[in-house]
Amino acid sequence: MSENGSAQEKSQKSAKSTPKPKPKDPLLEKRKQELKQCADERVAAEKRAYQTVLALIENPVSEDALQQAAKYIDPGHYNDVTEERALEKLCGYPLCSNSIVGSNSKKVTSPVSRNAHFRIDCFSNKVYDVTERKKYCSGKCYGASIFYQKQLSTTPVWLRKGEKLDEVELIPLDKIRGVPGLPVSIDDPVQTALLDEVKAMKLGESERETIHSDK
Ligand SMILES: [Zn+2]
């Protein structure tokens, strides 16, 4: 075979081994674009939720800011808010600027023991789980916070486009009764055993309010 013939053959082989790009499927391309847009919207919504959580952690928070925040967060994000505020020793309810520690704060702290998990109401003889309540300076702030959180939409924040959200209501602290904690059913054998334990210990009146400590 001549040199020319060999070069031609090589050139033909090379042309055969490089497949021509297929024409793009317009439907597939459209679907890809839609998916990318969805992903971008999800990232943007989550970023906005994160920024809203940060804004609610820092005092002061206005009533308007708290109401507007409901558009961008879900109940889980609000849990993050109360959790972070409590870690910063601030009352979990964003509208309250009280501290939940006593000595260094200018305002009075919660009467709930910082170490207690449960509390007995001596008047009603009911038992309450105060784990969440301890994040607040008062039962009223705890109640107002629950009232707010229960109104938050559970629709994922990135799927709210076009959704009509009702404006959340805020309850004035002087219009709400203090919430002592989550009621514990004494039908629960574990709780009943705890109660029996407390009775058996015959604690003094002042100690009787706290039935379990994590000290
Ligand atoms: Zn408070």
XYZ file of C-alpha atoms and ligand atoms in Angstrom:
216
model
C 0.000 0.000 0.000
C 1.243 3.513 -0.869
C 1.867 6.182 1.784
C -1.005 8.223 0.371
C -3.371 5.274 0.610
C -2.373 4.617 4.224
C -2.931 8.254 5.266
C -6.375 8.245 3.654
C -7.300 5.041 5.487
C -6.182 6.545 8.826
C -8.197 9.662 8.184
C -11.321 7.584 7.402
C -10.807 5.483 10.583
C -10.454 8.603 12.690
C -13.649 10.039 11.210
C -15.479 6.805 12.024
C -14.228 6.679 15.678
C -15.434 10.220 16.554
C -19.231 10.015 16.823
C -21.116 13.056 15.731
C -22.966 14.755 18.617
C -26.597 13.759 18.629
C -29.094 16.570 18.222
C -30.399 17.614 21.663
C -33.823 16.343 22.663
C -35.793 19.546 23.364
C -38.051 17.796 25.890
C -35.101 16.417 27.805
C -33.404 19.807 27.776
C -36.567 21.460 29.070
C -36.827 18.879 31.870
C -33.177 19.468 32.806
C -33.770 23.202 32.996
C -36.837 22.685 35.174
C -34.885 20.437 37.544
C -32.089 22.973 37.793
C -34.585 25.725 38.511
C -36.197 23.597 41.250
C -32.793 22.911 42.802
C -31.895 26.614 42.690
C -35.226 27.563 44.260
C -34.751 24.993 47.020
C -31.274 26.289 47.821
C -32.551 29.889 47.849
C -35.509 29.020 50.128
C -33.299 27.123 52.574
C -30.808 29.970 52.637
C -33.609 32.439 53.346
C -34.920 30.172 56.145
C -31.441 30.001 57.660
C -31.088 33.802 57.513
C -34.535 34.171 59.105
C -33.539 31.818 61.941
C -30.409 33.912 62.526
C -32.462 37.118 62.586
C -34.823 35.656 65.208
C -31.972 34.630 67.486
C -30.678 38.156 67.974
C -32.567 40.622 70.146
C -34.485 42.775 69.615
C -37.044 41.140 67.317
C -40.063 43.216 66.306
C -43.609 41.855 66.080
C -43.605 42.581 62.346
C -40.354 40.658 61.842
C -41.759 37.658 63.717
C -44.946 37.707 61.648
C -43.040 38.048 58.363
C -40.690 35.225 59.405
C -43.604 32.784 59.223
C -43.426 32.973 55.407
C -39.886 31.644 55.350
C -39.647 29.047 58.123
C -41.400 25.881 59.235
C -41.955 24.518 62.773
C -38.583 22.752 62.651
C -36.752 25.998 61.895
C -38.615 27.626 64.781
C -37.381 24.860 67.082
C -33.867 25.841 65.999
C -34.658 29.441 66.960
C -35.833 28.575 70.485
C -32.974 26.103 70.935
C -30.331 28.628 69.877
C -31.832 31.416 71.967
C -31.807 29.150 75.012
C -28.151 28.305 74.360
C -27.507 32.056 74.323
C -29.416 32.249 77.650
C -32.168 34.295 76.030
C -35.859 33.584 76.516
C -36.934 31.277 73.659
C -39.792 33.551 72.577
C -38.234 35.962 70.061
C -40.331 38.941 71.195
C -39.040 38.652 74.757
C -35.688 40.182 75.624
C -35.455 38.587 79.076
C -32.631 36.314 80.009
C -33.227 32.820 81.337
C -30.367 33.089 83.801
C -30.734 35.010 87.011
C -27.629 36.600 88.398
C -26.330 38.644 85.468
C -29.636 39.539 83.885
C -31.480 42.733 84.555
C -34.792 40.900 84.611
C -36.083 38.044 86.684
C -35.415 34.545 85.535
C -37.742 31.583 85.274
C -38.691 29.944 88.566
C -38.308 26.519 86.940
C -35.189 24.749 88.166
C -32.549 24.601 85.431
C -31.845 20.952 86.232
C -35.402 19.694 86.540
C -37.056 17.558 83.869
C -40.397 17.235 85.624
C -42.438 19.335 87.948
C -45.449 18.579 90.099
C -48.137 21.205 90.339
C -49.099 20.955 93.986
C -52.502 22.558 93.398
C -53.689 20.287 90.570
C -51.436 17.340 91.486
C -50.454 17.097 87.810
C -47.017 16.291 86.494
C -45.400 18.346 83.742
C -42.397 17.736 81.550
C -40.527 21.063 81.732
C -37.743 20.255 79.265
C -39.107 22.753 76.701
C -40.486 25.148 79.297
C -36.975 25.742 80.634
C -36.077 27.556 77.424
C -38.370 30.425 78.441
C -38.333 33.087 81.124
C -41.979 32.430 81.946
C -44.904 30.137 81.281
C -46.543 33.003 79.386
C -43.643 33.272 76.924
C -43.732 29.482 76.529
C -47.478 29.632 75.804
C -47.088 32.519 73.316
C -44.292 30.606 71.579
C -46.420 27.455 71.223
C -49.274 29.615 69.905
C -46.962 31.045 67.224
C -45.330 27.744 66.273
C -48.666 25.957 65.842
C -49.597 28.426 63.100
C -46.453 27.853 61.030
C -46.965 26.073 57.730
C -45.569 22.547 57.486
C -45.207 22.882 53.690
C -41.485 22.650 52.869
C -40.170 26.195 52.448
C -39.062 25.578 48.838
C -42.538 24.445 47.794
C -44.390 27.536 48.978
C -44.254 29.429 45.709
C -47.778 30.529 44.947
C -49.123 29.173 48.230
C -51.440 31.539 50.043
C -50.273 31.659 53.644
C -52.504 33.149 56.308
C -50.849 35.852 58.372
C -49.890 34.442 61.743
C -51.327 35.991 64.872
C -49.303 36.945 67.887
C -50.870 36.668 71.300
C -50.171 39.454 73.815
C -48.477 38.093 76.935
C -51.100 39.678 79.174
C -53.817 37.755 77.318
C -52.373 34.307 77.847
C -52.156 31.990 80.820
C -48.760 30.590 81.669
C -48.079 27.082 80.402
C -46.232 25.084 83.090
C -44.929 22.412 80.700
C -46.156 19.433 78.723
C -48.656 17.437 80.795
C -47.371 13.960 81.560
C -49.875 11.137 81.650
C -49.643 9.339 84.957
C -51.145 6.282 83.242
C -47.687 5.828 81.822
C -46.082 3.115 83.992
C -42.721 4.890 83.933
C -44.202 8.137 85.146
C -46.347 6.353 87.722
C -43.212 4.660 89.044
C -41.488 8.053 89.219
C -44.377 9.520 91.144
C -44.388 6.585 93.538
C -40.676 7.065 94.001
C -41.187 10.693 94.919
C -43.934 9.824 97.383
C -41.738 7.136 98.909
C -38.904 9.598 99.354
C -41.243 11.854 101.357
C -39.541 14.979 100.178
C -40.081 18.262 101.960
C -42.633 20.683 100.574
C -40.048 22.858 98.848
C -38.277 19.939 97.220
C -41.451 18.187 96.138
C -41.915 20.359 93.058
C -38.964 18.810 91.306
C -39.160 15.081 90.988
C -36.172 14.372 88.860
C -32.830 16.025 88.406
C -30.026 15.417 85.934
C -27.351 16.591 88.353
Zn -39.740 35.576 78.026
